[in-house]
PDB file of C-alpha atoms in Angstrom:
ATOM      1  CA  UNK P1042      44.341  19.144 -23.843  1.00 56.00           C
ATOM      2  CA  UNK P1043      42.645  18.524 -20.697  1.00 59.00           C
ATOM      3  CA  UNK P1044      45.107  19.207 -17.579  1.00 71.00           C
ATOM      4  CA  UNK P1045      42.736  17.017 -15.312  1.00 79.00           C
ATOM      5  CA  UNK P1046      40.756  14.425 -14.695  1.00 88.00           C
ATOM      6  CA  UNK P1047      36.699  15.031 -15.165  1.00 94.00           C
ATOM      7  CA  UNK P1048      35.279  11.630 -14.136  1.00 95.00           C
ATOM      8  CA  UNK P1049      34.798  13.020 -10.792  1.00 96.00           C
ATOM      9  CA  UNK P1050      32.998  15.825 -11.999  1.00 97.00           C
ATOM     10  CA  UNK P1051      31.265  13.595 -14.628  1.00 97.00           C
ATOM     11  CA  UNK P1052      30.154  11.777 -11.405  1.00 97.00           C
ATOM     12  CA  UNK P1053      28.338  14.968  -9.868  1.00 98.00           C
ATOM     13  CA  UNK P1054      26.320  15.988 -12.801  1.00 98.00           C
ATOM     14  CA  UNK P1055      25.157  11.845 -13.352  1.00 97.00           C
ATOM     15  CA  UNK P1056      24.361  12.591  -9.866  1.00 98.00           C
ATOM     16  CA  UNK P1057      22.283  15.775 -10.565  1.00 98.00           C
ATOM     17  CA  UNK P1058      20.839  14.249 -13.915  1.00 98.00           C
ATOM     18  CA  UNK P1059      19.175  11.387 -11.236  1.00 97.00           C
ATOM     19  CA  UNK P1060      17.804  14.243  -8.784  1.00 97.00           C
ATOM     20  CA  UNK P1061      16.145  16.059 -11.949  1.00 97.00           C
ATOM     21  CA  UNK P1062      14.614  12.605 -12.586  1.00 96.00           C
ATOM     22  CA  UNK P1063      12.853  12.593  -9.022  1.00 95.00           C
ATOM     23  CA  UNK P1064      11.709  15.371  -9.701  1.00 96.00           C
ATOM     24  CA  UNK P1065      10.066  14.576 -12.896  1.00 95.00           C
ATOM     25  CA  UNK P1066      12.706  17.174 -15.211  1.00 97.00           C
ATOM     26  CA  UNK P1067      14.261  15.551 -18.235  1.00 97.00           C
ATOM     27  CA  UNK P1068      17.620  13.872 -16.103  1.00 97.00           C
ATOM     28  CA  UNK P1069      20.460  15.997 -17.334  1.00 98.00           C
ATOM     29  CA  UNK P1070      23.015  17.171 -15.009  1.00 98.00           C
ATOM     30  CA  UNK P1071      26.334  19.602 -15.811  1.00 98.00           C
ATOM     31  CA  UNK P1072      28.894  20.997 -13.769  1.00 98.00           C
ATOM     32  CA  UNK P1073      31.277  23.977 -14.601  1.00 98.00           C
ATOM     33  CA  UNK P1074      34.609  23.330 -13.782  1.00 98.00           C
ATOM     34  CA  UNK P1075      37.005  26.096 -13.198  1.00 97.00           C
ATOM     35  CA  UNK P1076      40.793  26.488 -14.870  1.00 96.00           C
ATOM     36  CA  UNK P1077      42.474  24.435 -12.045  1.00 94.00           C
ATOM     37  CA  UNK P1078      39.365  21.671 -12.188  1.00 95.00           C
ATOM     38  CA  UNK P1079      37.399  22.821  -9.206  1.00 96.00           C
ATOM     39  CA  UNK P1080      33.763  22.612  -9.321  1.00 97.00           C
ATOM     40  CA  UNK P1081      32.062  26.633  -9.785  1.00 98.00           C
ATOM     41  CA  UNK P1082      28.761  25.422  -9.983  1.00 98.00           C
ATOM     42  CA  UNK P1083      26.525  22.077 -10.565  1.00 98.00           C
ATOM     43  CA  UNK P1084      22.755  21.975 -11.745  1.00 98.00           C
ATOM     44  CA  UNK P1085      20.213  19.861 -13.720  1.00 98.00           C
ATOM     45  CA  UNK P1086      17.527  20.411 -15.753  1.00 98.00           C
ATOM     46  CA  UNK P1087      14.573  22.960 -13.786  1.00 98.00           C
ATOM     47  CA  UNK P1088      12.333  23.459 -16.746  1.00 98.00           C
ATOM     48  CA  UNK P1089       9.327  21.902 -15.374  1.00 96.00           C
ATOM     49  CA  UNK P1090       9.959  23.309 -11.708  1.00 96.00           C
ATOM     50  CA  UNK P1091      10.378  27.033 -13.085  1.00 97.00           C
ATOM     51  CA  UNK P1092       8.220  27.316 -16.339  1.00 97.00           C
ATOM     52  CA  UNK P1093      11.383  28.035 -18.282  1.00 98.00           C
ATOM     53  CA  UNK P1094      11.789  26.325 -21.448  1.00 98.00           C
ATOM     54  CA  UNK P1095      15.723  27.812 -21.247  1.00 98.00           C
ATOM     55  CA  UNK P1096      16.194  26.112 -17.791  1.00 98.00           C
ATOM     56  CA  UNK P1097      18.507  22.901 -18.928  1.00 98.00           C
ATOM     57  CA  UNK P1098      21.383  21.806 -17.169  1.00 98.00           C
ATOM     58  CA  UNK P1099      24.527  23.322 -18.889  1.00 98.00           C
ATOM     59  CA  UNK P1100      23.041  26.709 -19.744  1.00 98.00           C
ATOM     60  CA  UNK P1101      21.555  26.871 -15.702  1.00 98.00           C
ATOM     61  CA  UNK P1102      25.678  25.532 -14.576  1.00 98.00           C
ATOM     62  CA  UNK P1103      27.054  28.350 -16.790  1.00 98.00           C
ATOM     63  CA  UNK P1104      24.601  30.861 -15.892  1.00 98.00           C
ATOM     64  CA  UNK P1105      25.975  30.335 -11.916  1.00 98.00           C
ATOM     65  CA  UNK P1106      29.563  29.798 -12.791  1.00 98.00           C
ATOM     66  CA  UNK P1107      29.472  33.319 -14.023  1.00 98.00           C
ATOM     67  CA  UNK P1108      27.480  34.808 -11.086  1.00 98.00           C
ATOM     68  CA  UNK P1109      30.408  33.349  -9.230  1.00 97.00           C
ATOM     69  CA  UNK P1110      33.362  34.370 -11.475  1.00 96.00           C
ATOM     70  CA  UNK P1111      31.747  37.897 -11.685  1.00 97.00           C
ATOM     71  CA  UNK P1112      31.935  37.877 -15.034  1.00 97.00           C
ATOM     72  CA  UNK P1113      30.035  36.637 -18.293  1.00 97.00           C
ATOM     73  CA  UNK P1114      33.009  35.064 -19.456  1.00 98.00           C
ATOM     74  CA  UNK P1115      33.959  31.463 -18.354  1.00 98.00           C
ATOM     75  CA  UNK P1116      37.517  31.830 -19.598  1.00 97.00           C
ATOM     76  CA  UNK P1117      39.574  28.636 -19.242  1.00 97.00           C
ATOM     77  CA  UNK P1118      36.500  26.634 -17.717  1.00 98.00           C
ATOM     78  CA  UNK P1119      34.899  23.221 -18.577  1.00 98.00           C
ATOM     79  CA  UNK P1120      31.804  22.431 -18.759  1.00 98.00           C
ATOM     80  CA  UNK P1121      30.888  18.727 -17.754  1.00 98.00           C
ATOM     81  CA  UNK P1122      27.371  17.547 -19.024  1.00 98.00           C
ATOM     82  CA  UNK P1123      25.607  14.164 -18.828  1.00 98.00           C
ATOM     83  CA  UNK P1124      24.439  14.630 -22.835  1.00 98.00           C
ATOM     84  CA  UNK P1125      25.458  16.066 -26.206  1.00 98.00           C
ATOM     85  CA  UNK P1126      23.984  20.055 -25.611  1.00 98.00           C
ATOM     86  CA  UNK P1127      21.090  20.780 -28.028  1.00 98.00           C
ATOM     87  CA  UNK P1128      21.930  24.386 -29.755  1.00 98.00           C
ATOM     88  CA  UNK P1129      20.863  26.781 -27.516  1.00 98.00           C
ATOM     89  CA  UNK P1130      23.052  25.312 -24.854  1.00 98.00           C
ATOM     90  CA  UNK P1131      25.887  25.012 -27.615  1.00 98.00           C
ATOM     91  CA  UNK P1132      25.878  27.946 -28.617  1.00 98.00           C
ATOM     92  CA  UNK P1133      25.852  29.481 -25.062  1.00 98.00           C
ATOM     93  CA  UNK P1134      28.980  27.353 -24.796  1.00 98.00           C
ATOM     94  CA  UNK P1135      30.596  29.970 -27.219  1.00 98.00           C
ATOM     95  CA  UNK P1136      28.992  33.530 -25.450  1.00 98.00           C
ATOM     96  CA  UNK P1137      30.064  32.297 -22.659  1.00 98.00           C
ATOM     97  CA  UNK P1138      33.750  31.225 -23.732  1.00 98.00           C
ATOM     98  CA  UNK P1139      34.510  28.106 -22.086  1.00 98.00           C
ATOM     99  CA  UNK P1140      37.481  26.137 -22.870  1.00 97.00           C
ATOM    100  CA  UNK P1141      36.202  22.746 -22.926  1.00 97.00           C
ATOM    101  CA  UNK P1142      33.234  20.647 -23.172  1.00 98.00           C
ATOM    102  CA  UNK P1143      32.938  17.277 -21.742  1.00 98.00           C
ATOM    103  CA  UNK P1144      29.570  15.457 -22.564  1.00 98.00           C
ATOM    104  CA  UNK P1145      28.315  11.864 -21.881  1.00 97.00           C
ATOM    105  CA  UNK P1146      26.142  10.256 -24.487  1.00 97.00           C
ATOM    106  CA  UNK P1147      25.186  11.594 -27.622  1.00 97.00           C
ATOM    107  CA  UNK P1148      21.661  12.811 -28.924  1.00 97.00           C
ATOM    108  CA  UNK P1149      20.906  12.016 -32.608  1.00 95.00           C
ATOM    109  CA  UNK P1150      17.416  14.003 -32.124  1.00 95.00           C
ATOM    110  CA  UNK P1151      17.814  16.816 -30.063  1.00 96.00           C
ATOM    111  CA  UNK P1152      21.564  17.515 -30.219  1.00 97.00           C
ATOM    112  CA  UNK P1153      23.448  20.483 -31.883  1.00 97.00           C
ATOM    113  CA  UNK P1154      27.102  19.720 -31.661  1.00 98.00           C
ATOM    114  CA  UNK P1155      27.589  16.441 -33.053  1.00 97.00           C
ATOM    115  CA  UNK P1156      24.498  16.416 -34.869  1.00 97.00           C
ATOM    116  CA  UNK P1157      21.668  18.933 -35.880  1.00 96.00           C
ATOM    117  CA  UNK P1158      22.767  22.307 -36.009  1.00 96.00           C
ATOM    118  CA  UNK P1159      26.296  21.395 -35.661  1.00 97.00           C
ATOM    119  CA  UNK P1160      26.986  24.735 -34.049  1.00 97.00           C
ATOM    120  CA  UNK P1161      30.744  24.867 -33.789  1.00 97.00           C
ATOM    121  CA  UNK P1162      31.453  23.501 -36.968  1.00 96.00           C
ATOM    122  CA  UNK P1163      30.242  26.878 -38.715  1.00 93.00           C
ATOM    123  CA  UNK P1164      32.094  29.607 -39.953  1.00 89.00           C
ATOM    124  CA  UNK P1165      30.538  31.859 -38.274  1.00 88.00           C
ATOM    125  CA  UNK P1166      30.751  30.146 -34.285  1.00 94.00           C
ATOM    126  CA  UNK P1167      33.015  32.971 -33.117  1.00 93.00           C
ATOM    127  CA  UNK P1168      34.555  30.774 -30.243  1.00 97.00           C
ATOM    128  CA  UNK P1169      35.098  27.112 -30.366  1.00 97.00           C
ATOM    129  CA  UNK P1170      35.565  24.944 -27.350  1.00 98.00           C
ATOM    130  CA  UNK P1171      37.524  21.416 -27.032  1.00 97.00           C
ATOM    131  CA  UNK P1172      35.211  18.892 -27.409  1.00 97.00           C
ATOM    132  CA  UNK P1173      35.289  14.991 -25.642  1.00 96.00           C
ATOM    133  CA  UNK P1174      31.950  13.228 -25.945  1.00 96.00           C
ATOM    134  CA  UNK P1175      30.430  10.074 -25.602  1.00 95.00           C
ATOM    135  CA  UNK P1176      31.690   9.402 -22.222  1.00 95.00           C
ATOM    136  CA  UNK P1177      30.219   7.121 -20.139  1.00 94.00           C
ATOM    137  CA  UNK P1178      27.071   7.266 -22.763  1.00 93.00           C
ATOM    138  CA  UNK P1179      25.735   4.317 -22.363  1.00 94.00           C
ATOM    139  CA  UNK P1180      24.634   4.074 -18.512  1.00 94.00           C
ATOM    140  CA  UNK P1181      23.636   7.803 -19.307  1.00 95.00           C
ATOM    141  CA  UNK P1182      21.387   6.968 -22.217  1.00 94.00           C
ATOM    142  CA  UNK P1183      19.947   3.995 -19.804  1.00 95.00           C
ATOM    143  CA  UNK P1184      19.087   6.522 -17.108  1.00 94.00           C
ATOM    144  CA  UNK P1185      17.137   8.718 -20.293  1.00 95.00           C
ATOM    145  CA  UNK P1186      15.403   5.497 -21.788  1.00 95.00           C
ATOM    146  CA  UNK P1187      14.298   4.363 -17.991  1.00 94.00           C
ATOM    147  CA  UNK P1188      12.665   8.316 -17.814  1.00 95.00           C
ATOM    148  CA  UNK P1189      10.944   8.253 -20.981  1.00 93.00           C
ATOM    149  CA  UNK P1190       9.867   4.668 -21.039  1.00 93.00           C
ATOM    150  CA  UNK P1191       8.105   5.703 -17.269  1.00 88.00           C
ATOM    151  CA  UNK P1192       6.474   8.677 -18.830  1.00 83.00           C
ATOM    152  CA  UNK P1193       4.408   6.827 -21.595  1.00 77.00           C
TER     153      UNK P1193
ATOM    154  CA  UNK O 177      -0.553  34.549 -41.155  1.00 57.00           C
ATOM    155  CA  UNK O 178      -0.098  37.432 -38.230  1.00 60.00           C
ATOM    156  CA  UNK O 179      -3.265  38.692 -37.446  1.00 71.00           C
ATOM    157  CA  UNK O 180      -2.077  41.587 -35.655  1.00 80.00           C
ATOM    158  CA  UNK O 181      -0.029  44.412 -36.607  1.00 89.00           C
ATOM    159  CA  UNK O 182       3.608  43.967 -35.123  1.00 94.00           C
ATOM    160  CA  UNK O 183       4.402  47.183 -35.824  1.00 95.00           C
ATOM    161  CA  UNK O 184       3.847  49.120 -32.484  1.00 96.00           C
ATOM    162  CA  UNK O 185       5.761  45.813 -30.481  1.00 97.00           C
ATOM    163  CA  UNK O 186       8.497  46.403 -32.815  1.00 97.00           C
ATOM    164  CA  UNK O 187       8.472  50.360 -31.618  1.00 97.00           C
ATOM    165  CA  UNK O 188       9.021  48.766 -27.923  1.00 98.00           C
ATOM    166  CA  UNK O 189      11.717  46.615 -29.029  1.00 98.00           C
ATOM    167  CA  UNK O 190      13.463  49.377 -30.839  1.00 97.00           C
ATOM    168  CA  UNK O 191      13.244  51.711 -27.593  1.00 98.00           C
ATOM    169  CA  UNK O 192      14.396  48.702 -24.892  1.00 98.00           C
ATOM    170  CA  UNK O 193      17.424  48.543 -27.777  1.00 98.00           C
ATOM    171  CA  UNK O 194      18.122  52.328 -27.224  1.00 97.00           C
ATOM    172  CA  UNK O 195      17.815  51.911 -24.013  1.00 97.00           C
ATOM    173  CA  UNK O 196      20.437  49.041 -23.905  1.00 97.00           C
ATOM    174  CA  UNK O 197      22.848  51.664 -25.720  1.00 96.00           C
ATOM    175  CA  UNK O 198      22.784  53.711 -22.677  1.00 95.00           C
ATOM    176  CA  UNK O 199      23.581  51.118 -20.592  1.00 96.00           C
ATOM    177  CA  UNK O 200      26.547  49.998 -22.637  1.00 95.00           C
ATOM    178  CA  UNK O 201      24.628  46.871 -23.492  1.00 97.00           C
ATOM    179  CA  UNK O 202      24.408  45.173 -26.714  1.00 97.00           C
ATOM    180  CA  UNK O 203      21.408  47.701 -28.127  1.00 97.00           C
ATOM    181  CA  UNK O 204      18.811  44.621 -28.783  1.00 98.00           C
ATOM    182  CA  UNK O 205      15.368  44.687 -27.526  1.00 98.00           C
ATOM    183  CA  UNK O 206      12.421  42.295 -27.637  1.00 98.00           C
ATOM    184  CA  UNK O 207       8.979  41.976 -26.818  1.00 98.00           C
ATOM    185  CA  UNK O 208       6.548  38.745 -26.611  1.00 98.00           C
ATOM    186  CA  UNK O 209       3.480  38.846 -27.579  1.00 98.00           C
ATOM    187  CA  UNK O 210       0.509  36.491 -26.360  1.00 97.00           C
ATOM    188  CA  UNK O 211      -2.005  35.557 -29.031  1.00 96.00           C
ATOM    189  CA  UNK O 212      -4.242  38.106 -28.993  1.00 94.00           C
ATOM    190  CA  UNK O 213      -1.369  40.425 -29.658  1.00 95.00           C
ATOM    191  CA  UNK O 214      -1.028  41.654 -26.203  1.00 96.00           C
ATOM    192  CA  UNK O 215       2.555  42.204 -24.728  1.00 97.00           C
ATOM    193  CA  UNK O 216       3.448  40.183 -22.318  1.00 98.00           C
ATOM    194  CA  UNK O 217       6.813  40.852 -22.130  1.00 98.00           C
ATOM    195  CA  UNK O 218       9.904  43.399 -22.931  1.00 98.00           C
ATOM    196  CA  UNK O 219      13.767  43.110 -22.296  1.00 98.00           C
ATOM    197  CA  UNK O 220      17.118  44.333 -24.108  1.00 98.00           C
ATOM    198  CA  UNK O 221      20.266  42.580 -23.446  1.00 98.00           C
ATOM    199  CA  UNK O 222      21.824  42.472 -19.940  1.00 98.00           C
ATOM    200  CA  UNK O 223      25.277  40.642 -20.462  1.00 98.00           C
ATOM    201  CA  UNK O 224      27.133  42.815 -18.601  1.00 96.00           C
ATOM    202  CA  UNK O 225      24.912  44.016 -15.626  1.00 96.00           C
ATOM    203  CA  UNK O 226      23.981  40.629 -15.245  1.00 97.00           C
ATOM    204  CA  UNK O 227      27.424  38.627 -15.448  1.00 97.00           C
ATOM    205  CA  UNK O 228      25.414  36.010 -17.665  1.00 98.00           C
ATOM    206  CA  UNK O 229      26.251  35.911 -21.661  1.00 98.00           C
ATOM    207  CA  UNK O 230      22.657  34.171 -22.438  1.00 98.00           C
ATOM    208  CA  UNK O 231      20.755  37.432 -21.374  1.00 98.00           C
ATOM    209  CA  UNK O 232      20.199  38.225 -24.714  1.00 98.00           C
ATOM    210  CA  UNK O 233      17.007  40.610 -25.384  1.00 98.00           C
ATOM    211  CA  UNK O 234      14.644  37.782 -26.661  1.00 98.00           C
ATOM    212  CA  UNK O 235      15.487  34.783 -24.602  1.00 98.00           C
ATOM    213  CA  UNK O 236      15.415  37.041 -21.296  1.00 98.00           C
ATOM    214  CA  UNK O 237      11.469  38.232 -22.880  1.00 98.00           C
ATOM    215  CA  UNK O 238      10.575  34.877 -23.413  1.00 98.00           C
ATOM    216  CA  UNK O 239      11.828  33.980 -19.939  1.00 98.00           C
ATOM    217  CA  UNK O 240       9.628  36.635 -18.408  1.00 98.00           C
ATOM    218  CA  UNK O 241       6.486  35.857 -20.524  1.00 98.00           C
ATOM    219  CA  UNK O 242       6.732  32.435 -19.763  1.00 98.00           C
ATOM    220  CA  UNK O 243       6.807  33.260 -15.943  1.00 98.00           C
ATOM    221  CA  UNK O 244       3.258  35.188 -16.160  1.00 97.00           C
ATOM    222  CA  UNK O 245       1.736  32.984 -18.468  1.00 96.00           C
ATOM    223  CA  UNK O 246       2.607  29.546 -16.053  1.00 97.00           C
ATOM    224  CA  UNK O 247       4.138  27.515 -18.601  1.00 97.00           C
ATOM    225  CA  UNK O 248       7.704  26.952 -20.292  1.00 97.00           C
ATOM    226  CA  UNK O 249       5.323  26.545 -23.267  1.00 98.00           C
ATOM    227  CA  UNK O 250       4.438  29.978 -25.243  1.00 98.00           C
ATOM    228  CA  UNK O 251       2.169  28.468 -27.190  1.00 97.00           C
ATOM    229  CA  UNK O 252       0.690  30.867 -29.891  1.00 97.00           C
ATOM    230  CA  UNK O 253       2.791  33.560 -28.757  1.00 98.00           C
ATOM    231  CA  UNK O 254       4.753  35.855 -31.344  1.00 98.00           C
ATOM    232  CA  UNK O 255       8.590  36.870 -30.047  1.00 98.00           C
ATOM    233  CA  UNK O 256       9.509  40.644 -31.812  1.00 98.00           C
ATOM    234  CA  UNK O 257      13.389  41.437 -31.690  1.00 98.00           C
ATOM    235  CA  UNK O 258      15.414  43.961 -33.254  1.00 98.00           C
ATOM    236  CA  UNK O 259      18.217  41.847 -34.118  1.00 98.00           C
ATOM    237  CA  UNK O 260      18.229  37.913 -35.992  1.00 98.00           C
ATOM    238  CA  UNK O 261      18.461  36.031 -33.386  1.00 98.00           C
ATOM    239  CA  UNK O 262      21.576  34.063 -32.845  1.00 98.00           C
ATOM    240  CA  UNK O 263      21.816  30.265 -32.633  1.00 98.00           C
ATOM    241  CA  UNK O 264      21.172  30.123 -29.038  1.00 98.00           C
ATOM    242  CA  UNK O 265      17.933  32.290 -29.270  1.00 98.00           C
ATOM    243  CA  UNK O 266      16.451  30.503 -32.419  1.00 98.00           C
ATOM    244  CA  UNK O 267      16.784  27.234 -30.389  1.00 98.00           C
ATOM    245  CA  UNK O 268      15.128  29.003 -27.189  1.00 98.00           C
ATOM    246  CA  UNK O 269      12.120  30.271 -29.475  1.00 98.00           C
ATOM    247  CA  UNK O 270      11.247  26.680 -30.481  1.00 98.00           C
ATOM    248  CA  UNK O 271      11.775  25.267 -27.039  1.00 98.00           C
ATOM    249  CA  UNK O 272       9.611  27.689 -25.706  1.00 98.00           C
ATOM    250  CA  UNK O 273       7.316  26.383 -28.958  1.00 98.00           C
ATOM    251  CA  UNK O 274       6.831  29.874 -29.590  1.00 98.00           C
ATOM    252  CA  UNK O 275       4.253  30.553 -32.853  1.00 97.00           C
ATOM    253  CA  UNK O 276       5.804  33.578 -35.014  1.00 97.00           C
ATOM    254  CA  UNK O 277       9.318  35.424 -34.945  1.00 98.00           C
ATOM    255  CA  UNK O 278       9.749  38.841 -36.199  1.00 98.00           C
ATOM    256  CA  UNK O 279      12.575  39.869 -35.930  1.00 98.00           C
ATOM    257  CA  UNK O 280      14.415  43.486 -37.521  1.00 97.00           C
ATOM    258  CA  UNK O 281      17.586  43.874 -38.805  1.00 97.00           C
ATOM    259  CA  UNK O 282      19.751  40.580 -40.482  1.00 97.00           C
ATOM    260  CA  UNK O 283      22.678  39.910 -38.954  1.00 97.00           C
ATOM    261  CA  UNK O 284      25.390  37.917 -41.106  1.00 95.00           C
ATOM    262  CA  UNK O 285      28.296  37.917 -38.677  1.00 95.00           C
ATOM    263  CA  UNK O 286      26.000  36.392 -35.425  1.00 96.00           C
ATOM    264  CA  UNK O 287      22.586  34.917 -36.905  1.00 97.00           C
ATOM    265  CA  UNK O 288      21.646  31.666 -36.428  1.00 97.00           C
ATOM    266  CA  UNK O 289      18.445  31.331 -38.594  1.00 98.00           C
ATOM    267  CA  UNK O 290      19.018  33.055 -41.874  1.00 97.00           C
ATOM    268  CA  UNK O 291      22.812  32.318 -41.748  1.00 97.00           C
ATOM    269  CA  UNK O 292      25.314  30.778 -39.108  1.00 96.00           C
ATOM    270  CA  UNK O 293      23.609  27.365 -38.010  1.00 96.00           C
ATOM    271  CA  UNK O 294      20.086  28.170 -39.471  1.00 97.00           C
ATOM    272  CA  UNK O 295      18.295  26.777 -36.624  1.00 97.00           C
ATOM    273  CA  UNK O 296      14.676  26.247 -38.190  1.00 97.00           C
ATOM    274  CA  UNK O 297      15.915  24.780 -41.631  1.00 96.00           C
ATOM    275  CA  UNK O 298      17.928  21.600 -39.978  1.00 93.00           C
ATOM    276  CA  UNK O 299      15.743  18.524 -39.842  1.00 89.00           C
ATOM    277  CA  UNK O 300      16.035  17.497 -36.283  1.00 88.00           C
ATOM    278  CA  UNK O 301      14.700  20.921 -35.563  1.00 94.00           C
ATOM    279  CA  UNK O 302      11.336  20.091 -33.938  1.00 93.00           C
ATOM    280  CA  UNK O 303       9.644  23.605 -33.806  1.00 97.00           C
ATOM    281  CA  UNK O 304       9.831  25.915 -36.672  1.00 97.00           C
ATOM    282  CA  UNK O 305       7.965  29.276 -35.875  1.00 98.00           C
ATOM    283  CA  UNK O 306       6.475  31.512 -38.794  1.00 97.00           C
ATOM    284  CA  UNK O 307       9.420  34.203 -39.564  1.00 97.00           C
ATOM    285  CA  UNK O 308       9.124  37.851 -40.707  1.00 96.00           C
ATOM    286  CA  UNK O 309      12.257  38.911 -41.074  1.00 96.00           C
ATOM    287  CA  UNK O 310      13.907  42.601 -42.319  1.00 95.00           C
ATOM    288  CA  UNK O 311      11.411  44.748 -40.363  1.00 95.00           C
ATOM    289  CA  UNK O 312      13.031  48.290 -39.887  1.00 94.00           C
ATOM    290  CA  UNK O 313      16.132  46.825 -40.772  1.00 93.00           C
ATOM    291  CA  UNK O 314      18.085  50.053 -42.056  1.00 94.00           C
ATOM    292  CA  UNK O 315      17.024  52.047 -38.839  1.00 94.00           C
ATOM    293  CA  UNK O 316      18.201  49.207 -36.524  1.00 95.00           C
ATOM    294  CA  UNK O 317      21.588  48.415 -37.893  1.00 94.00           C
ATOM    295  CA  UNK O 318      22.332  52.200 -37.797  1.00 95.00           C
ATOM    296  CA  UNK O 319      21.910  51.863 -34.031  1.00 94.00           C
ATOM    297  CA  UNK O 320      24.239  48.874 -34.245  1.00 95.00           C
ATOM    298  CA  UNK O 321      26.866  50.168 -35.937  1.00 95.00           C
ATOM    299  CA  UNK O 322      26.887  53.662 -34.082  1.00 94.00           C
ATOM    300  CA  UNK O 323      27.172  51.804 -30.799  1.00 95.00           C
ATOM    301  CA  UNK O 324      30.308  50.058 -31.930  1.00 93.00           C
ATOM    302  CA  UNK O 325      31.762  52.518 -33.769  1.00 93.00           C
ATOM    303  CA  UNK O 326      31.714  54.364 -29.803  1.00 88.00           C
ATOM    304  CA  UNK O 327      33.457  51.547 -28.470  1.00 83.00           C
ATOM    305  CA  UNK O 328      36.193  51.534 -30.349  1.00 77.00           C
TER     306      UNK O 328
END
C-alpha cells in the first residue's frame, strides 16, 4: 500500500514529459520518490540530446536516485512515470529494487509490464514492485498523440 | 549471417569479465562491434563502483559505442557478451537497433531472451537482432560460479 499521495509527483514528471517535448525527445517524464515520498530525482526522456538509445525517463530518474542514495539499490522508493515502462526500464525496476511503480497511461505497443514482455509476471523477475497504472492516462496519451501527430 | 569471426571480441569480453572478478563486480564483459567488425566498444559490469544497477557489461558497451559513433542507433553493429543478457539488456540491444547478439554462456536463473521474458520472441518486440548463443559457454559459467562460490 502506498503511504502517500503521488499526484504531486505525478504532476512533476507530466511536467518533465512536456520539457522533453520542446525539446523534440519522446515526452516521458518520471520521478523517484524516496520511502517518506520526497522527490530523489526527476528526468525525461534525453535519447535524442545524448545519442543514447537507454536514455528514457524512468531508467535516467533511477539511475540519479541511486547516485544520490549512494547505493544501487532504491529500497522502499517509488518510481512515478508518465507511461507504462517498456522492458528495459521494467526490468531495471527490479535491479534496482524499488517498492512501487506508479505509471500514467498504458502502451499496448511498446510496453513491458502490462503488455509485451510482461516482465514481472515471470517466474523468473527476482523482485516485484507494487504496481498502480493508468493514472491520469488519458491527458498523458493526448500529450503523446499531439508529439507524434507533429512529427509526421 | 556474421561475416566476421567473433571469436577474438569474445576473448575481450571474457578478459573485461575477469577483470570484473577482481573488482568484485558481476564477472560479465562485452564488446560492440561496428560493421566491419571493428570494436568500438568494451565494458564489464560496474553496479557497485558505480551506485547504478543498469551498468550491466553490454548496455554500458552499447552506451559507449553509441557515443563515438553519434547516434542512439547502432545500426549494423554486433553486441558480444559473456553472459545472456537479461530482460533489461535484450530490450536495450533492440532500442539501440543493434544487428547481431552473441552472447556466451545461458543463463536460466536471469536471461531474458532464451528464458525469463524472452525479449525477441514477444510480438510487440520491434527489433529482433540475429542471435548466436552458447559461445564458450562451459569456460564462462566456471568463472560465474567460482566468483559466487567466493562470496559466500
Amino acid at each position: 500500500m502506498i503511504k502517500f499521495d503521488t499526484s504531486h509527483a505525478m504532476e512533476k514528471a507530466f511536467k518533465a514529459a512536456q520539457e522533453a517535448a520542446l525539446k523534440g525527445e519522446v515526452p516521458v517524464g518520471a520521478v523517484v520518490l524516496s520511502p517518506d515520498g520526497e522527490t530523489l530525482s526527476i528526468a525525461h526522456n534525453r535519447v535524442e540530446e545524448t545519442y543514447d538509445a537507454s536514455a528514457h525517463a524512468e531508467l535516467l530518474a533511477m539511475r540519479l536516485a541511486a547516485q544520490k542514495v549512494g547505493s544501487p539499490r532504491l529500497v522502499g522508493c517509488t518510481v512515478v512515470v508518465t507511461l507504462e515502462p517498456c522492458a528495459m526500464c521494467a526490468a531495471a525496476i527490479s535491479h534496482f529494487r524499488c517498492e512501487r511503480l506508479v505509471f500514467g497511461a498504458y502502451d499496448p505497443k511498446g510496453g513491458g509490464v502490462e503488455h509485451g514482455a510482461r516482465v514481472f509476471e515471470k517466474r523468473s523477475c527476482f523482485h516485484k514492485p507494487e504496481i498502480i497504472g493508468g493514472v491520469r492516462g488519458r491527458e498523458i496519451s493526448q500529450l503523446l498523440k499531439g508529439f507524434f501527430q507533429q512529427l509526421r
